[in-house]
Structure formats: structure tokens, C-alpha cells
Short mmCIF file of C-alpha atoms in Angstrom, two decimals:
data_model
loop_
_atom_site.label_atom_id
_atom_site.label_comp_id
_atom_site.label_asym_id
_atom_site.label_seq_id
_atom_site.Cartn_x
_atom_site.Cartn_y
_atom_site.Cartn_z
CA UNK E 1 -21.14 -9.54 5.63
CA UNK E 2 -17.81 -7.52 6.59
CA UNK E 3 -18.20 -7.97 9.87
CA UNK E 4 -15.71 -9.02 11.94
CA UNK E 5 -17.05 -9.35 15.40
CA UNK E 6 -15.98 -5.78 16.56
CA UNK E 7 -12.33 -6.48 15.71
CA UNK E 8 -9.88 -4.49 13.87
CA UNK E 9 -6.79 -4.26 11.40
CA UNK E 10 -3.76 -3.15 12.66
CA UNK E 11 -4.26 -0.69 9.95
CA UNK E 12 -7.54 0.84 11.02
CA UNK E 13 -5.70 1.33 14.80
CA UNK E 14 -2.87 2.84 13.21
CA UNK E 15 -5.47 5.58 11.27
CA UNK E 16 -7.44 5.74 14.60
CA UNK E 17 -4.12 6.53 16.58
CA UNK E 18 -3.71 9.17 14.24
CA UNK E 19 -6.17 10.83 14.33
CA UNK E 20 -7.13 10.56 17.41
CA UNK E 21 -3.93 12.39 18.91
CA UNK E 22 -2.28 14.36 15.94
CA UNK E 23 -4.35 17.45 15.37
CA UNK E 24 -5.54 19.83 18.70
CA UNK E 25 -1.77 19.34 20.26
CA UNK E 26 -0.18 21.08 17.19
CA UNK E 27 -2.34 24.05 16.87
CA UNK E 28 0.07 25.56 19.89
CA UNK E 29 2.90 23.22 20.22
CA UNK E 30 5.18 25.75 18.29
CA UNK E 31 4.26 28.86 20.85
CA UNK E 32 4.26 26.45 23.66
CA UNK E 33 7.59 25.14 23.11
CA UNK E 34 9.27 28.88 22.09
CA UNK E 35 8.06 30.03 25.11
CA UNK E 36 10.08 28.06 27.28
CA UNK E 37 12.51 26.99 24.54
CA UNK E 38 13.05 30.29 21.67
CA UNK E 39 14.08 28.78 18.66
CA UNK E 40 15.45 25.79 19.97
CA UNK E 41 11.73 24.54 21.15
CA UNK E 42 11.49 22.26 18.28
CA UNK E 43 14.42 20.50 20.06
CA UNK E 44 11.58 20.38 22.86
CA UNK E 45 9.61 18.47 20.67
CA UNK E 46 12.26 15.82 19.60
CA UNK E 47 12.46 14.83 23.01
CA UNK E 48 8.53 14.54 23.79
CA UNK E 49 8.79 12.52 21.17
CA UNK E 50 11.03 10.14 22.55
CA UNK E 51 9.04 10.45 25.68
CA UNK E 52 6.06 9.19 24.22
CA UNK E 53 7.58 6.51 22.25
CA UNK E 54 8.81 5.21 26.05
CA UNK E 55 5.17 5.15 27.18
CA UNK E 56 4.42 3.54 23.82
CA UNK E 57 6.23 0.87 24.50
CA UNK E 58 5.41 0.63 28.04
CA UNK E 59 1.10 0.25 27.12
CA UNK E 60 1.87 -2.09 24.15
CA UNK E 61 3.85 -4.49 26.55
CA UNK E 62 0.58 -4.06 29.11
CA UNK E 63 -1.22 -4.99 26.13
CA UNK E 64 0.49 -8.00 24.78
CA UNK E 65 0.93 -9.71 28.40
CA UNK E 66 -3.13 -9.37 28.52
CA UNK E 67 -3.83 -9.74 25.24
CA UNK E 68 -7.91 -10.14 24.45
CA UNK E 69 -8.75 -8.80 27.49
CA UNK E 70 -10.62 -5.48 28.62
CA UNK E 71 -9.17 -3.06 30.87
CA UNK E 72 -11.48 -3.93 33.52
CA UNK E 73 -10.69 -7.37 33.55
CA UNK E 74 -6.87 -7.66 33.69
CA UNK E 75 -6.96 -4.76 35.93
CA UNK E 76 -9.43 -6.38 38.39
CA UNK E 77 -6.63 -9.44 38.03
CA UNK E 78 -3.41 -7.37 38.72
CA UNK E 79 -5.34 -5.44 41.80
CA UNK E 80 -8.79 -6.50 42.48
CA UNK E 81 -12.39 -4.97 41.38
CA UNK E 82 -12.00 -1.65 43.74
CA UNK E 83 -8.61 -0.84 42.45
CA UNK E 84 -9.92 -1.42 38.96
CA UNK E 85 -13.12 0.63 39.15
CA UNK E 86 -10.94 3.49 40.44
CA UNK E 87 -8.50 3.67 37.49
CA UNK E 88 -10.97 3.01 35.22
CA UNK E 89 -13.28 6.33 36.66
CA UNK E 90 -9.48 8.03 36.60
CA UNK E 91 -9.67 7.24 32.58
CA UNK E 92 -13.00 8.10 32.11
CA UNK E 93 -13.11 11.21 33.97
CA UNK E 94 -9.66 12.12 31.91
CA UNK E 95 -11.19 11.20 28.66
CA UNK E 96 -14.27 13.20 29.16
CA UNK E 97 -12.51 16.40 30.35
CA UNK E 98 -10.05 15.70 27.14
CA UNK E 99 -13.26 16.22 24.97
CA UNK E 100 -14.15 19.52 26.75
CA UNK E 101 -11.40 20.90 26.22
CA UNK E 102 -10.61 20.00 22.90
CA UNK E 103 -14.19 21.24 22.09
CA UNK E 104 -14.18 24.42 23.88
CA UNK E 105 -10.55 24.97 21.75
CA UNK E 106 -12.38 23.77 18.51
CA UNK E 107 -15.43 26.10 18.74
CA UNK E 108 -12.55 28.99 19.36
CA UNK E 109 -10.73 27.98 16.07
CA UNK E 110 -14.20 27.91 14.37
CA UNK E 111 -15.40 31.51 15.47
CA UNK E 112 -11.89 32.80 14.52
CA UNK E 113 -11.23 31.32 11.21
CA UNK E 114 -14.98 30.86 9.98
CA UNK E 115 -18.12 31.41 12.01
CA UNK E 116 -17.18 34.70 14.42
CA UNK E 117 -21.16 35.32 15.19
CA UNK E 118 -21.78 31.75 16.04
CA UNK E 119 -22.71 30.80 19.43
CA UNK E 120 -20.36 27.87 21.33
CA UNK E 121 -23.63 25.75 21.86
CA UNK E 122 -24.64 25.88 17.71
CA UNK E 123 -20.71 24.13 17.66
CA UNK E 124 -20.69 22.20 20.32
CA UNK E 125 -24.03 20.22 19.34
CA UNK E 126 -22.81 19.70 16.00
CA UNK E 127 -19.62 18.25 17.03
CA UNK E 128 -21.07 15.81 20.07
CA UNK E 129 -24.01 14.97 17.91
CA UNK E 130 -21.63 13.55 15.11
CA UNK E 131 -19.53 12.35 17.44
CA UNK E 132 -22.05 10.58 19.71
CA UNK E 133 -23.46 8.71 16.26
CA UNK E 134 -20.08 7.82 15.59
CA UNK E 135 -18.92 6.20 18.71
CA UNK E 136 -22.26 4.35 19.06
CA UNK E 137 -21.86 2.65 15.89
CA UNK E 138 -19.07 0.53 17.32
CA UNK E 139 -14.93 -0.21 16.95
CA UNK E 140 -15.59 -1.29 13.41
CA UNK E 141 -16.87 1.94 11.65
CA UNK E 142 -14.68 3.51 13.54
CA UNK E 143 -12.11 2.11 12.15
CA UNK E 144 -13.62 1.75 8.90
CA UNK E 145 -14.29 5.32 8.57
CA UNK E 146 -10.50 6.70 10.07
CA UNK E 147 -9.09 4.86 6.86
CA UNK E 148 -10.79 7.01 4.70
CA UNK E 149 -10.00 10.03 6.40
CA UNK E 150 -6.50 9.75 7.34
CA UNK E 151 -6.11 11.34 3.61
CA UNK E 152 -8.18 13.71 4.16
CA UNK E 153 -6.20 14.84 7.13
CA UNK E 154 -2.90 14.46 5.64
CA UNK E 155 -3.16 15.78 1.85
CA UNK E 156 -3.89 19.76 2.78
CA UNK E 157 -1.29 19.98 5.71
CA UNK E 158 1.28 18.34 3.54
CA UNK E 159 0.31 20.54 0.34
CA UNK E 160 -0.14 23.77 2.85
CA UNK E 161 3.56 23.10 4.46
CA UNK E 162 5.04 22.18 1.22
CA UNK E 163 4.04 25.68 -0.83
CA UNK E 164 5.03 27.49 3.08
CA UNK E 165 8.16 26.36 2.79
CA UNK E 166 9.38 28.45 0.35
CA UNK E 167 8.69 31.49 2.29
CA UNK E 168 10.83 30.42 5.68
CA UNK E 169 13.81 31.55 7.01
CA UNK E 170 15.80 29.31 8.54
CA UNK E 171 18.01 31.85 10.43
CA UNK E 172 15.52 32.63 12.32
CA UNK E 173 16.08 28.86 14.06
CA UNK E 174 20.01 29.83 14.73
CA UNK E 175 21.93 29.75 16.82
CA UNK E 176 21.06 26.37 17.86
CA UNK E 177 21.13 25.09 21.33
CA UNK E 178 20.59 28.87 22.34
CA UNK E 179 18.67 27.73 25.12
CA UNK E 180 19.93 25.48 27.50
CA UNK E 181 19.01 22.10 28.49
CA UNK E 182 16.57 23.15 31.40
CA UNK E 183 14.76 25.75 28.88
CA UNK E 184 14.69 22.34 26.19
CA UNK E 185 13.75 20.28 29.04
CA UNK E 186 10.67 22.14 29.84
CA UNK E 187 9.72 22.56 26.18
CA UNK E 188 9.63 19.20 25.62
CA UNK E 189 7.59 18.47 29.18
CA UNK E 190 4.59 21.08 27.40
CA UNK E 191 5.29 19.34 24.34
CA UNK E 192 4.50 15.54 25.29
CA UNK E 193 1.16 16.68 25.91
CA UNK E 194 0.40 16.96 22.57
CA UNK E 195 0.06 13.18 22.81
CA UNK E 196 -2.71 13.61 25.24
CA UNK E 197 -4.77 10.35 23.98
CA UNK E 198 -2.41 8.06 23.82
CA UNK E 199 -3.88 6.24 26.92
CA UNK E 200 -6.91 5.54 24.48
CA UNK E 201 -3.93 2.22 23.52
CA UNK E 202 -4.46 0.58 26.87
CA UNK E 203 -7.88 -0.31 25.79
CA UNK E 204 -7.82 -1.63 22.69
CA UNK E 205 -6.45 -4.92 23.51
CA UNK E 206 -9.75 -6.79 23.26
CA UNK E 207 -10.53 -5.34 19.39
CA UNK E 208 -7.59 -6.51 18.25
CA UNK E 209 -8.32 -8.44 15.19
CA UNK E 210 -4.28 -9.84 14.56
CA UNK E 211 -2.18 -8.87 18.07
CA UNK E 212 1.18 -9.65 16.30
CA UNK E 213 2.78 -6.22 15.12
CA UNK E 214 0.86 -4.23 17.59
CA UNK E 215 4.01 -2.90 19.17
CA UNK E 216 5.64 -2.01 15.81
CA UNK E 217 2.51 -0.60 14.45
CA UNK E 218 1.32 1.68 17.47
CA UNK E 219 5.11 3.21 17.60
CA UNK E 220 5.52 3.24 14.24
CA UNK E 221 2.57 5.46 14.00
CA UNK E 222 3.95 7.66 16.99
CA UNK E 223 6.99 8.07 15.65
CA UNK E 224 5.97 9.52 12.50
CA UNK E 225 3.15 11.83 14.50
CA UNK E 226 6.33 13.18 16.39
CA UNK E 227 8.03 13.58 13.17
CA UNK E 228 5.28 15.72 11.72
CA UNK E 229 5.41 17.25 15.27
CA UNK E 230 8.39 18.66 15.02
CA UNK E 231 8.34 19.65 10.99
CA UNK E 232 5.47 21.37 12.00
CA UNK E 233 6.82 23.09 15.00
CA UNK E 234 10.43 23.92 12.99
CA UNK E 235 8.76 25.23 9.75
CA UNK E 236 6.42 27.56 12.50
CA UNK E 237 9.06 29.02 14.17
CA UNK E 238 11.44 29.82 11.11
CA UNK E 239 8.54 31.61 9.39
CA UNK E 240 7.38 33.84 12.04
CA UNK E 241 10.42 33.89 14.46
CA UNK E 242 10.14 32.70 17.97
CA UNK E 243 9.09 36.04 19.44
CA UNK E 244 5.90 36.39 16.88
CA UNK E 245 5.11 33.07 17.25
CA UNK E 246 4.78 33.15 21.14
CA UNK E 247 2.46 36.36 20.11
CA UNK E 248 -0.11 33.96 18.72
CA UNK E 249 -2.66 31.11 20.21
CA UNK E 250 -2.62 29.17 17.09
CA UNK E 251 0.58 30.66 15.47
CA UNK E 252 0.04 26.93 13.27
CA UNK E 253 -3.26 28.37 11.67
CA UNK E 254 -1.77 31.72 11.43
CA UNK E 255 1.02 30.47 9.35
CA UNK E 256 -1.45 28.34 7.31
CA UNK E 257 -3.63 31.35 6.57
CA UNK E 258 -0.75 33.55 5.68
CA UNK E 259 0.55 31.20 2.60
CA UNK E 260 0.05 32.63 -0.62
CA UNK E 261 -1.22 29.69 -2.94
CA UNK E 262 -0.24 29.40 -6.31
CA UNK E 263 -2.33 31.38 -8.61
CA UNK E 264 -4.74 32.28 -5.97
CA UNK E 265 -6.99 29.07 -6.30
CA UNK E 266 -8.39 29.31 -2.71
CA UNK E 267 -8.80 33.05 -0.98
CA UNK E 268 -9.17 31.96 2.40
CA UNK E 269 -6.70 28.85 2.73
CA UNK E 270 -7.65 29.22 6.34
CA UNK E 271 -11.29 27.69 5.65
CA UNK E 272 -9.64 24.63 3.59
CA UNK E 273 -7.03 23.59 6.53
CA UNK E 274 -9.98 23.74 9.01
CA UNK E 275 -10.65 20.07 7.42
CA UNK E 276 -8.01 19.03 9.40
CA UNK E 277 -9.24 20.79 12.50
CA UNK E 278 -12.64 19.52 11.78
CA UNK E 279 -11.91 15.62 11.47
CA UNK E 280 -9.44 16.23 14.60
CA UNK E 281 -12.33 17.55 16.83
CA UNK E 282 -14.48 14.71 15.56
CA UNK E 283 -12.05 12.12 15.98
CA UNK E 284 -10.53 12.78 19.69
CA UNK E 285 -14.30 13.24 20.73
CA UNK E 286 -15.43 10.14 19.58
CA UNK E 287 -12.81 8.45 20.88
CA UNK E 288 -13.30 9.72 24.44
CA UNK E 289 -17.04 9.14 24.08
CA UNK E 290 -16.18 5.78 22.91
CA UNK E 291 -13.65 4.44 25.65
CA UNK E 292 -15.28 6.33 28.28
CA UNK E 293 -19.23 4.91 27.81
CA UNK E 294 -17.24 1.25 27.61
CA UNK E 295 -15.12 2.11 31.11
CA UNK E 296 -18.36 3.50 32.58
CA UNK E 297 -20.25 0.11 31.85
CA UNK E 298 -17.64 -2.31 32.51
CA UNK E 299 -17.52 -0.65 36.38
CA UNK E 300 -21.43 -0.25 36.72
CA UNK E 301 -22.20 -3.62 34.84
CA UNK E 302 -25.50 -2.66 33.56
CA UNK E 303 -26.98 -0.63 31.03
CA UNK E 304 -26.11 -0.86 27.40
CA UNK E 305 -23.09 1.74 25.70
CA UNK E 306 -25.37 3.92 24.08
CA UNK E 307 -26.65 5.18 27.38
CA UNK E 308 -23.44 5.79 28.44
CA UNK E 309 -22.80 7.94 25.30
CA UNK E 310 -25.82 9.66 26.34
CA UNK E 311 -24.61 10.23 29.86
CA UNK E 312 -21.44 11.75 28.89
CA UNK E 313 -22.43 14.28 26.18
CA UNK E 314 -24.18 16.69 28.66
CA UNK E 315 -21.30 16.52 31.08
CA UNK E 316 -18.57 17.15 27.84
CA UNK E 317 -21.06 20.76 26.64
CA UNK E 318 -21.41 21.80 30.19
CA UNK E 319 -18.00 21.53 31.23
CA UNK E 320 -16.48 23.21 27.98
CA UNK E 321 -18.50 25.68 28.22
CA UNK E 322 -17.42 26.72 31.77
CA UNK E 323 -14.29 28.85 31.23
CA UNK E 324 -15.15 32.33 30.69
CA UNK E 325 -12.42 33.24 28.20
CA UNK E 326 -9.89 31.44 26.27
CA UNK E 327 -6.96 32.40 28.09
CA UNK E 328 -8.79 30.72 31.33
CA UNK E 329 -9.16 27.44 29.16
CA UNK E 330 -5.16 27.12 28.68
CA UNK E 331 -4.77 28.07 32.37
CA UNK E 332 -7.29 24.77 33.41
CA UNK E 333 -6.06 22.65 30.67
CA UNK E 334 -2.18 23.16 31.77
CA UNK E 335 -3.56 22.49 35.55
CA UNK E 336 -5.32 19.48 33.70
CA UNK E 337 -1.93 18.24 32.01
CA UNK E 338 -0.09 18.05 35.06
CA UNK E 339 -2.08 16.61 37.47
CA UNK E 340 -4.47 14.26 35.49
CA UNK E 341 -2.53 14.18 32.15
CA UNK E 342 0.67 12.62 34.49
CA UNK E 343 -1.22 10.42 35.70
CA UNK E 344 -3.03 8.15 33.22
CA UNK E 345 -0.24 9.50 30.22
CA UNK E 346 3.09 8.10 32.60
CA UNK E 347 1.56 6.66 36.12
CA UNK E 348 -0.95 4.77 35.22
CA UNK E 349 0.88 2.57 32.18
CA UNK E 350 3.99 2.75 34.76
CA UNK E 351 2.23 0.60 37.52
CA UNK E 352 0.39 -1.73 35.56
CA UNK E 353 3.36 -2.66 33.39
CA UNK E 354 5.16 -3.61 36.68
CA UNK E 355 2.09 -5.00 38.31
CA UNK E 356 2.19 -7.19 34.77
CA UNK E 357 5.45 -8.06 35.25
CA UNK E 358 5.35 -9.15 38.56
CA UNK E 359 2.84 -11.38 38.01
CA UNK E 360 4.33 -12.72 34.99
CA UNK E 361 7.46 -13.68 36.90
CA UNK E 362 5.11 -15.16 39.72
CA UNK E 363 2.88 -17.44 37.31
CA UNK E 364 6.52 -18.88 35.74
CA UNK E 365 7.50 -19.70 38.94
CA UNK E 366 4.75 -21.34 39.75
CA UNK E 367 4.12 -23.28 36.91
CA UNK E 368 7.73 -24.22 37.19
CA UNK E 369 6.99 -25.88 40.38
CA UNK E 370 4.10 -27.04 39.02
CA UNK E 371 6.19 -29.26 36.21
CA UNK E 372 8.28 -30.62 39.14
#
């Protein structure tokens, strides 16, 4: 009786956004950014922020000049069916490998914070099980369910940052601008990856339930991501130092784990913020499982999504469980960022938004002449 023919709130896509991209990239955005950056790499982050707000921008105008349609479809318009199965095998194969990863760095976090004797595969069929179940129930639960766990997300980071802040020293983010603007420059290059998902926006159009405010809502939603981003980031650094944190993989967690709760409540705090790591592994997995099954059927035009679901799980274990140690898993997943994450996160919205406007300015012009 609630249905609404899989469409959904602006709302809903604004908790889906969320969750879908804020989570994994902040685990190591502070140690990726003082790497390149020192203390000044949550300057990094301010401008992948801005970065992302561009491509924002950029995928809601695709969106709005083809509004109601899928991906497929107003691709195959702007470049024919060949050029539109390719890109949308590019975003498959992206989201899919986006999942691996994410899961191989999930089942990491797990064995270090709470489960050090369990095996990857016990994890990783948990995860894709739940994840699978979720994406095959459809955009609605989906977005149904995000609503009620965007709090969930939120309410222990906020709480966990708020008590950490009284143990930070900010001189350890001085003097600023210490590193100069090719240092910042490359901080914030590592740093936009953290958005990695936010391609997921060039397929929504046909779900929307109410199109008007989708720009304001999708960058409103990035822009306070990016603010958490670098809060996050800042409040790392100044605890540990940039040196310590670059001596960390999650310096994020470490922090977390570190804080000394009031009165003791909770002995490992650790096991309470992996809630948030938790419902960020489930959410970016189910929303590559999700948009990938629908690419994969709207190029093979056949089969129903579930099988799709199916098809992808196997291909999401086996490929996070190829690297053989963590360190090779950053290695691939930087190699990942720049070749695939470039292209679908800045290329792909790039072309179509000037293959949209081109043919924009060619259908005015010719129903101009039309009127004469």
C-alpha cells in the first residue's frame, strides 16, 4: 500500500548518497592526505571537496536534461547502442571492483578490531549475502531502510569525535600552509577518492519520485560529507600528529579506539564505532550490486535482476580475496583510482554532459526552424 512504483524521495537519495560514499574513504583519508600533505592535508581535503561538488553538478545537469530515463537509454541517444553498452560494462565493471575492495578492506577492519581468528570467506559471505537480499528487494527498501540508518551512522561518530575532542592538540596542525601547493594539490587528488561512488548519481534518474531539488539535494548532501571529511581528517591529525598518523592504516579507528569515554561505559569503543563500518560495507555493496545487476541487464536485455545479483557476488568474493596482503590491496586500489576511478568519477560525467549539451543546443535549433 506504500508503494510507489520503485520511485523515491529526495530524502531517501540523500540517506542513500550518504551512505553509500561516506564511510570506507575516511578510514585513511587522514594518513593519505599527511602523507603527501603533513599537517596541512586536511587543506587536501577542502579542495576534493570542491572537486567533487564540480562533478556533482556536472551528473545532476546529465540528469535533469534526461530526466526519467535509464542510463542505457539516453546514452544509446547521445551515442548509439555500442557506445552505450561499453560505458555501461565501464560502470559495472567499476562498481563491482568498488565492492571488492571495499570488502577485502572491511573484513581487514573486522579481524583487527573484532574477529582476528576469523577467516575472510566467514566475512565476506555475511556481507554479500545481506547485501545481495538487500539490493534484490528493489530502489524502495533501499531507500526505505537508508532513512533509518543514516542515525545509526551518524549518532556514534558524532558522540565519538565530540568526547575526542577534548584530548587534541591543535598545534600539532601549525604552521599552516607548511606544505606547498603541489604537496596540497596531491593531497587533495588521493582525497577525492574518498567519493568513489558518486557515479552511483548518474543512474538514478529514472527512480526519481519528485526531480525538482535534485541538484540542491545531491550537493547539499556532498557538501556536508566533505565537511565531515575534513572535521574528521583535522581532528585525526591534531590528535596523533601527522607523522603518527601516516604510521597507521586506519589512524581514524585508531583514534576512535583510543578515546577514553566518560565513566568507562563501553571498554572497547572500538567494537561500538564498527556500526558505522558495518552499515558502510553494507551500504556501498549493495549499491554496486544494485546498479551493476540493472547495467548488466539493460546491455544483455534478458534475464531478470536477481540473476544478475547472482552473477556478480562470486566475481565480488573471488576478486577481494585475490591480494595476498593488505598492503598489496592499497597498491591495486590506488592503480584502480587512477585509471578506472578517473574515468567514470571525471571522464565519463565530462563527455556526456557535453554530448547533452550539444544535443540540447541542436534540438532548439531545430525546433526553432521547425516554428518557422
Amino acid at each position: 500500500m506504500f508503494a510507489l512504483n520503485n520511485k523515491i524521495s529526495l530524502r531517501q537519495v540523500q540517506a542513500l548518497l550518504f551512505l553509500e560514499i561516506f564511510g570506507f574513504g575516511v578510514t585513511a583519508l587522514p594518513r593519505r592526505t599527511a602523507e603527501h600533505a603533513a599537517q596541512d592535508g586536511w587543506l587536501g581535503v577542502v579542495l576534493a571537496v570542491f572537486g567533487a561538488l564540480l562533478i556533482t553538478w556536472l551528473i545532476t545537469s546529465v540528469v535533469k536534461l534526461n530526466i526519467g530515463q535509464t542510463f542505457y537509454d539516453y546514452t544509446k541517444k547521445l551515442f548509439g547502442g555500442f557506445i552505450a553498452s561499453v560505458f555501461c560494462l565501464l560502470l559495472s565493471i567499476r562498481f563491482i571492483l568498488l565492492a571488492a575492495f571495499y570488502l577485502r578492506i572491511f573484513a581487514e577492519i573486522t579481524q583487527v578490531v573484532m574477529l582476528p581468528t576469523t577467516p575472510f570467506f566467514v566475512i565476506f559471505i555475511a556481507v554479500l549475502s545481506l547485501a545481495a537480499y538487500g539490493a534484490s528487494k528493489g530502489i524502495e527498501a533501499r531507500g526505505r531502510l537508508a532513512e533509518m540508518l543514516i542515525l545509526i551512522v551518524l549518532l556514534p561518530l558524532i558522540f565519538v569525535f565530540g568526547i575526542s575532542s577534548k584530548e587534541i592538540d591543535f598545534t600539532n596542525l601549525l604552521p599552516l600552509f607548511a606544505a606547498n601547493s603541489t604537496e596540497i594539490g596531491k593531497a587533495g587528488y588521493q582525497a577525492f577518492f574518498a567519493f568513489g561512488g558518486i557515479e552511483f548519481l548518474l543512474l538514478i534518474s529514472p527512480f526519481l519520485s519528485r526531480p525538482k531539488g535534485f541538484r540542491k539535494s545531491a550537493m547539499g548532501t556532498i557538501a556536508t560529507m566533505g565537511g565531515f571529511m575534513v572535521i574528521i581528517t583535522a581532528v585525526t591529525i591534531a590528535r596523533f600528529g601527522p607523522l603518527n598518523v601516516v604510521a597507521h592504516n586506519w589512524p581514524v579507528l585508531k583514534m576512535m579506539d583510543t578515546v577514553s569515554l566518560p565513566g568507562s561505559i563501553i571498554d572497547r569503543q572500538g567494537a561500538l564505532i564498527m556500526t558505522f563500518w558495518i552499515i558502510s560495507a553494507y551500504a556501498i555493496i549493495n549499491a554496486a550490486l544494485f546498479f551493476s545487476s540493472l547495467l548488466l541487464k539493460d546491455v544483455a536485455k534478458r534475464g531478470k535482476h536477481i540473476h544478475y545479483i547472482l552473477l556478480c557476488l562470486p566475481i565480488i568474493a573471488l576478486a577481494a580475496n585475490i591480494p595476498s596482503d593488505l598492503d598489496q590491496v592499497y597498491e591495486w586500489f590506488n592503480l584502480y583510482n587512477n585509471t578506472f576511478g578517473v574515468a567514470t568519477m571525471v571522464g565519463l560525467p565530462l563527455i556526456i554532459f557535453v554530448a547533452s549539451m550539444i544535443r540540447k543546443g541542436r534540438d532548439k535549433i531545430a525546433q526553432q526552424k521547425a516554428n518557422i
